[in-house]
Coordinates of C-alpha atoms in Angstrom, one line a residue:
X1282 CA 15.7 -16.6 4.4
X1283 CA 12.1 -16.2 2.7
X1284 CA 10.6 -13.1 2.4
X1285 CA 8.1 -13.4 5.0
X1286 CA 11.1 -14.6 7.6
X1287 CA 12.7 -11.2 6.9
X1288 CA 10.3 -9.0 6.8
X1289 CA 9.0 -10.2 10.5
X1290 CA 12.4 -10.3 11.8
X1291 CA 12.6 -6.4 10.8
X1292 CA 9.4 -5.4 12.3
X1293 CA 9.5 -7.3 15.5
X1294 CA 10.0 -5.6 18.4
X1295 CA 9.1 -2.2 17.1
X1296 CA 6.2 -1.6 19.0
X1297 CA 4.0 -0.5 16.1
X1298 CA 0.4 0.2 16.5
X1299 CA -1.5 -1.1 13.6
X1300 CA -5.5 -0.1 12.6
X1301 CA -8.2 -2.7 11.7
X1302 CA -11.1 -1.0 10.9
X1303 CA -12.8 -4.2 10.2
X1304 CA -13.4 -5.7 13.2
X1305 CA -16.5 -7.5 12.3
X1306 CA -14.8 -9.8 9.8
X1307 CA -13.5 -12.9 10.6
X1308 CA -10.5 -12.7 8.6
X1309 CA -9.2 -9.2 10.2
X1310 CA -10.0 -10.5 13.8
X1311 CA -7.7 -13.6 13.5
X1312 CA -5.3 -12.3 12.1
X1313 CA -5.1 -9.4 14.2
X1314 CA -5.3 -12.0 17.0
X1315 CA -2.3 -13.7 15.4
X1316 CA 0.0 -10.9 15.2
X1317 CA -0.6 -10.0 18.4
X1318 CA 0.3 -13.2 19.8
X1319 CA 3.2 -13.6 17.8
X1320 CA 4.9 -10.0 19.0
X1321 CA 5.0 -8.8 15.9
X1322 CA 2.6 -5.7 16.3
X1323 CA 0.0 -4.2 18.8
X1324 CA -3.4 -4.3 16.6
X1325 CA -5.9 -1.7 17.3
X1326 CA -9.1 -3.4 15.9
X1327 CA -12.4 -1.3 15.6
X1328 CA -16.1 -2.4 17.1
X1329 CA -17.6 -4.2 19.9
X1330 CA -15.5 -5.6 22.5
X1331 CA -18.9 -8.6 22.5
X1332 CA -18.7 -9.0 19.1
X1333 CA -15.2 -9.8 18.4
X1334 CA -14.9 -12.1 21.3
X1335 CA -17.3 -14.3 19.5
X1336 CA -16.1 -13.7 15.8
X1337 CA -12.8 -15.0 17.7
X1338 CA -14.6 -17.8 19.6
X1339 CA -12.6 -16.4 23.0
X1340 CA -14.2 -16.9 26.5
X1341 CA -11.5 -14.7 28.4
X1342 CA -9.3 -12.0 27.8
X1343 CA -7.2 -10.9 24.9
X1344 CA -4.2 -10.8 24.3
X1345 CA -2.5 -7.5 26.3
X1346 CA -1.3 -6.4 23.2
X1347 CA -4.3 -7.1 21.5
X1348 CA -7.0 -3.9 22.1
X1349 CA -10.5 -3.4 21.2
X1350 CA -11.4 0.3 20.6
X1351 CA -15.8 1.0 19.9
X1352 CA -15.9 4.0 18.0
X1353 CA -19.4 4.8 19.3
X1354 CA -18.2 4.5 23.0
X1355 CA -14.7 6.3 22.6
X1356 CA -14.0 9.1 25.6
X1357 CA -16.2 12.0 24.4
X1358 CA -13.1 14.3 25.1
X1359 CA -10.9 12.5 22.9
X1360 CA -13.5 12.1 20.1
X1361 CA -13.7 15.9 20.2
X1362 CA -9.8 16.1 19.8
X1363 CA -10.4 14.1 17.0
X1364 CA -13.1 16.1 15.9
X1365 CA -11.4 19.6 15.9
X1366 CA -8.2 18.1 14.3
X1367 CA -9.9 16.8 11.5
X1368 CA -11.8 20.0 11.1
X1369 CA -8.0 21.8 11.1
X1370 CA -6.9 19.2 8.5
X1371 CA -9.8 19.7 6.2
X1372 CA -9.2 23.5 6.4
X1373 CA -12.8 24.5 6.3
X1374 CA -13.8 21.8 3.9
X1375 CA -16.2 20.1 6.8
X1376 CA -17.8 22.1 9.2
X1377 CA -17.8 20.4 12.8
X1378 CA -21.0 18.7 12.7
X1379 CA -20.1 17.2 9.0
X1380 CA -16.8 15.9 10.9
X1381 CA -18.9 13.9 14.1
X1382 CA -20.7 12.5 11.7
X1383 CA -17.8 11.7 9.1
X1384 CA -16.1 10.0 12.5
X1385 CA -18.5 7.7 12.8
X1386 CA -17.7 5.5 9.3
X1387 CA -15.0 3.7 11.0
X1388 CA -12.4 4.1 8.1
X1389 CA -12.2 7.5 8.6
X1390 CA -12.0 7.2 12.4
X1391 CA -9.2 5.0 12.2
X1392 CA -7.7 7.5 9.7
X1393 CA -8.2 9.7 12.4
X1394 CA -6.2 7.4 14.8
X1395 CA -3.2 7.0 12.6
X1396 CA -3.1 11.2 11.8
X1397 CA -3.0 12.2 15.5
X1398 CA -0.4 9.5 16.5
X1399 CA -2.2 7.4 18.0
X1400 CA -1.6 4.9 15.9
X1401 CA 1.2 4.7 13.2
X1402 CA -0.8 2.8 10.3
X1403 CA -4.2 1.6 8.9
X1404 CA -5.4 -1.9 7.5
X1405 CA -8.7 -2.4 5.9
X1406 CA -10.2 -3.3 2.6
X1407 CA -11.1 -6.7 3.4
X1408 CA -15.2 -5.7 4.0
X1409 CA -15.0 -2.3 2.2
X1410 CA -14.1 -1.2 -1.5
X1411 CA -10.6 0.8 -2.3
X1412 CA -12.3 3.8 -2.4
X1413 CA -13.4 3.9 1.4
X1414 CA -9.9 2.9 2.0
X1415 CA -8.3 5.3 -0.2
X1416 CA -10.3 8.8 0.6
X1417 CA -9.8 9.2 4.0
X1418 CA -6.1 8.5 3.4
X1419 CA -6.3 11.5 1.0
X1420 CA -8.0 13.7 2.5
X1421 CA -6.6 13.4 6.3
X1422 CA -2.6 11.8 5.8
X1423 CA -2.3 13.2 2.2
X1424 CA 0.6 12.6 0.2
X1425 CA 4.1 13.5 1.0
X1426 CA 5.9 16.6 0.0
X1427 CA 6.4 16.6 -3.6
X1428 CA 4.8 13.5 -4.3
X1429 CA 1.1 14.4 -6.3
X1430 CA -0.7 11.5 -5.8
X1431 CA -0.5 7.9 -4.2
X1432 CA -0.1 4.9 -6.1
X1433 CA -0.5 1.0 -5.4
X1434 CA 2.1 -1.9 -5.8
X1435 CA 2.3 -5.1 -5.2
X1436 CA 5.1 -7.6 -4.9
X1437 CA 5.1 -10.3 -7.0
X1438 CA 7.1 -13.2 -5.2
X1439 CA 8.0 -17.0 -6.2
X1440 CA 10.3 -18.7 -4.1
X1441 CA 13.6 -17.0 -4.8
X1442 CA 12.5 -14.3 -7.1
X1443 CA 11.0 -11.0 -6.5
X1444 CA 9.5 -7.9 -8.2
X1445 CA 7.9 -4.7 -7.7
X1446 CA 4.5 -3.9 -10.0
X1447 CA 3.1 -0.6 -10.2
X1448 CA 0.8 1.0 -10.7
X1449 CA -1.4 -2.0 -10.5
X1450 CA -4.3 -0.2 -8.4
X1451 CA -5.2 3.3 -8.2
X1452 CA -4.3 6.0 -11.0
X1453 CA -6.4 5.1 -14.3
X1454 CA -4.3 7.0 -16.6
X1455 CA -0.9 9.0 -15.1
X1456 CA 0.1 11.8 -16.8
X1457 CA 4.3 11.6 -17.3
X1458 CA 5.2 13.2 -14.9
X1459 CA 2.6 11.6 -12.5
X1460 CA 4.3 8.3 -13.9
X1461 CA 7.7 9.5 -13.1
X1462 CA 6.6 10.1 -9.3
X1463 CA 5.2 6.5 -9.3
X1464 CA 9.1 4.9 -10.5
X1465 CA 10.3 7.2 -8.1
X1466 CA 8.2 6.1 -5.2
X1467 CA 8.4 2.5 -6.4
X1468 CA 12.2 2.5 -6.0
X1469 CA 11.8 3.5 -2.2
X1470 CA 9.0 0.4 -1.6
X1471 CA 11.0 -1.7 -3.1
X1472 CA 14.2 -1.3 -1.3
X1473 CA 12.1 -1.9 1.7
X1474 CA 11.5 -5.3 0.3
X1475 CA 15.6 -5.9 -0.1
X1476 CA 15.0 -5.3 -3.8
X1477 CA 18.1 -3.5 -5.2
X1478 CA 15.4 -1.6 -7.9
X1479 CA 16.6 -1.5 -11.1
X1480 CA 13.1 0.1 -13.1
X1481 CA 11.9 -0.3 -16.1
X1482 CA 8.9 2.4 -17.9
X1483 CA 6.9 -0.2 -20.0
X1484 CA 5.5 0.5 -23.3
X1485 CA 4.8 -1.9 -26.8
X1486 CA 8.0 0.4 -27.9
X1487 CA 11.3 -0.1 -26.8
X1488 CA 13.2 3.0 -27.6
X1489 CA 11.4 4.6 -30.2
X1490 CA 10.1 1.5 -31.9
X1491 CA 6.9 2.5 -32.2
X1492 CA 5.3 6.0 -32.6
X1493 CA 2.5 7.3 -30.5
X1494 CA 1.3 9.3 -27.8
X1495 CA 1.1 6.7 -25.4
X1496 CA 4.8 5.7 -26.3
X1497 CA 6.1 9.5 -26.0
X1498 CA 4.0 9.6 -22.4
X1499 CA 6.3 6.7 -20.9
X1500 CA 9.7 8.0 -22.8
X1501 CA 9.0 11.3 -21.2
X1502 CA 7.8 9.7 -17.8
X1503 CA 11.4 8.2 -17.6
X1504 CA 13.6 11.8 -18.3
X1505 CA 11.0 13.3 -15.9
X1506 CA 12.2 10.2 -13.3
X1507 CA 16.4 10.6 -13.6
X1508 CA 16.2 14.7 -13.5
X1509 CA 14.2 13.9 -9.9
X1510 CA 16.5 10.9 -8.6
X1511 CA 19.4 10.6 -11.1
X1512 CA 21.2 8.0 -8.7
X1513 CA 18.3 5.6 -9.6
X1514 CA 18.7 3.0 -12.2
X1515 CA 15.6 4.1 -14.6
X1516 CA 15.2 3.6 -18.3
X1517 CA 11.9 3.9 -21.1
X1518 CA 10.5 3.1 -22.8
X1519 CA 11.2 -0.5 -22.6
X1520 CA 8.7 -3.7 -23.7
X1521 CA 8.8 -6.2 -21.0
X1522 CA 11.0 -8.4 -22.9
X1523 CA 13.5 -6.1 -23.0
X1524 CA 13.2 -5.1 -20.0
X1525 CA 13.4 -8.4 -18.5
X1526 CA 15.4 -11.2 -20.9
X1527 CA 19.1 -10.1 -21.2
X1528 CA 20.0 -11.5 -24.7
X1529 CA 16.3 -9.7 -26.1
X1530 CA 18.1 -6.3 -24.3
X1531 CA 21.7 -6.7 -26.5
X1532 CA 19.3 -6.4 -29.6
X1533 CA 16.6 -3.8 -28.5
X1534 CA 18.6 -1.7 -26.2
X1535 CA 22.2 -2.7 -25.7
X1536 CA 23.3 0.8 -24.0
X1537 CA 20.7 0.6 -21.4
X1538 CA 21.8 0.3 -17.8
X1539 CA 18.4 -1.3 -16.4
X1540 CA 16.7 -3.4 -19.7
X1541 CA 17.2 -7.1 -19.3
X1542 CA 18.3 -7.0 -15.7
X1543 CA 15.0 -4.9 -14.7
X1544 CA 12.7 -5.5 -11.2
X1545 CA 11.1 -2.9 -10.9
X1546 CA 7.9 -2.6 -13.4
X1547 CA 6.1 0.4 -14.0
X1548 CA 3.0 0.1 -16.3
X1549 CA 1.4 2.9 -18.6
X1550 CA -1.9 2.9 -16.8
X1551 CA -3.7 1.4 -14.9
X1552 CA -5.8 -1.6 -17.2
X1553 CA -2.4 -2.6 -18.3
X1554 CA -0.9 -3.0 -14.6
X1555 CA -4.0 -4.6 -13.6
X1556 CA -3.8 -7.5 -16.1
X1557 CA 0.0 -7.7 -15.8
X1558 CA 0.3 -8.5 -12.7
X1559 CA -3.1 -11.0 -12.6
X1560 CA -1.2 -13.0 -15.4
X1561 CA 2.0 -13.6 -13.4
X1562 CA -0.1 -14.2 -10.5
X1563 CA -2.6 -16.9 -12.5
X1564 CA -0.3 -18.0 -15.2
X1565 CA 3.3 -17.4 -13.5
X1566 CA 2.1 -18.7 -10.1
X1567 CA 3.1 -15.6 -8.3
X1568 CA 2.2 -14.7 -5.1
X1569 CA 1.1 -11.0 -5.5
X1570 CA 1.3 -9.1 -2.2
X1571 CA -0.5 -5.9 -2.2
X1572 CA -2.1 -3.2 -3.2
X1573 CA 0.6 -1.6 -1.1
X1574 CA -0.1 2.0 -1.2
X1575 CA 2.6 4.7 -1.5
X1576 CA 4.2 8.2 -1.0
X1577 CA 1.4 8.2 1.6
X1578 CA 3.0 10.7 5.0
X1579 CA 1.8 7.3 6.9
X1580 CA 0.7 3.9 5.8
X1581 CA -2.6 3.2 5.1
X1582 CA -2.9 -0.7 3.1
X1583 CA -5.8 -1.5 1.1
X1584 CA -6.6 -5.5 0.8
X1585 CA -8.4 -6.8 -1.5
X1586 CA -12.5 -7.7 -0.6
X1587 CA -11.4 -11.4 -1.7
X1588 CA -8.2 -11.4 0.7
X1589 CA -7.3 -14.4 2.4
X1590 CA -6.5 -14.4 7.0
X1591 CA -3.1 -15.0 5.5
X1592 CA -3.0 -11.9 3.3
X1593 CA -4.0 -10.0 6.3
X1594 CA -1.6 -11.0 8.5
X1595 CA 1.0 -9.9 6.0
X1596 CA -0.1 -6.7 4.7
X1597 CA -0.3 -5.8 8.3
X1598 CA 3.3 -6.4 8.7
X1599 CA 4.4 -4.6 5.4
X1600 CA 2.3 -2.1 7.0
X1601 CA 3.9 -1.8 10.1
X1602 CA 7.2 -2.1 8.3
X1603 CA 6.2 0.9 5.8
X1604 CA 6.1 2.9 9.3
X1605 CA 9.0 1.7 11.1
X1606 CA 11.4 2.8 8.2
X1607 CA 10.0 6.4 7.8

């Protein structure tokens, strides 16, 4: 079965309520339109009812699971719900008028949505940059109990193969224990995918090869990892080819458990993760699917501005599927 086959067959019939903040982009309308008339999930896409129906070119009604919410028309009791439990979660951060007119940007009122249950995730990035994704996911949802900070990975799949990235989008230089969170986290994404994670700390060193600070960072990053889940399979500092080529792992580090059987890459930073996973993508003809952002207490997603209707439509379902396993 192919990834995408799987991953719908898990999320249908769920029932999950999905975000769009978007809903003056083409791209988020139809494919919002599409998941809803394939089952898969109720999408809750933000503006004006008007102005969707003709980004979608529809005369009549939507779809019934398919519903328009106008963030400048919502009931003015429930917007003040929304209003004095954002206030609570900001903890005297914003003072009430600072949060009416914080609800307005519609990222942050779809934030809103997914924090007080009325929905159970968030999709967006498509018209907006990562960062208006990102901070009202910090600052409302927050990261889970003993988990720092959030982190972004992406799947890289070609036909029968499959791996997990990270962290390919968010942290610009993770301290080792912040590094150790994001193998940690990566382990529970990628399970999620049907990925067995075996992970792998990259470094130019494999194993004390090399001497420097960045090397000790990752060596200590991986200790940090198996004192906080020592049933994962985690070992660093590896080089990729170690990591990933069995006969290169006999020579470099023939006692590991995870080096030349690894899928499950965590990178140093951030500008290595970023080119690593646009060279298997360009060169390896991967399809990389992501950012997917974790150790989130819900699932916010964060697409790329150059994402494709298709990329949409999938996100949204790892999205829902992020919420359905919690």
């Amino acid at each position: 079965m192919d990834l995408f086959e799987n991953l719908i067959t898990k999320v249908k019939g769920t029932g999950k309520k999905i975000v769009f903040p978007e809903g003056n982009d083409e791209r988020v309308v139809k494919a919002a339109l599409r998941l809803a008339k394939d089952g898969l999930i109720k999408p809750l896409v933000l503006g004006k009812d008007a102005e969707i129906k003709k980004i979608a070119d529809i005369k009549g009604e939507f779809p019934a699971n398919f519903e328009v919410i106008d963030p400048q028309n919502f009931a003015p009791a429930e917007f003040d719900k929304l209003v004095q439990l954002f206030v609570e979660r900001r903890k005297g951060k914003n003072t009430e008028e600072q949060a009416r007119q914080m609800l307005k940007d519609v990222n942050y009122f779809g934030t809103m949505l997914v924090y007080a249950g009325l929905a159970d995730g968030l999709v967006s990035g498509a018209v907006h940059p990562t960062g208006d994704t990102v901070r009202p996911a910090l600052q409302i949802i927050k990261t889970r109990p003993g988990v720092s900070r959030t982190s972004g990975a992406f799947i890289m799949v070609k036909e029968d193969e499959r791996y997990l990235f990270a962290d390919c989008a968010i942290n610009i230089d993770p301290s080792a224990s912040e590094l150790a969170e994001i193998a940690v986290e990566s382990a529970k994404t990628a399970r999620i995918f049907d990925i067995d994670p075996k992970i792998a700390l990259l470094s130019f060193s494999t194993k004390g090869s090399a001497r420097a600070e960045v090397v000790s960072k990752v060596a200590d990053a991986a200790k940090i990892a198996k004192k906080i889940a020592p049933k994962e399979k985690i070992d660093g500092e590896l080089q990729f080819d170690a990591a990933f080529v069995p006969t290169v792992a006999q020579k470099k580090a023939p006692d590991s458990k995870v080096a030349g059987q690894a899928n499950v890459f965590i990178f140093p930073e951030l500008q290595s993760g970023n080119i690593g996973y646009k060279i298997a993508q360009r060169f390896g003809g991967f399809e990389a699917i992501g950012p997917i952002l974790q150790g989130l207490n819900k699932p916010i997603s964060d697409l790329s501005r150059g994402a494709s209707e298709a990329d949409v439509y999938k996100v949204a379902i790892i999205t829902a599927l992020q919420a359905a396993v919690k």
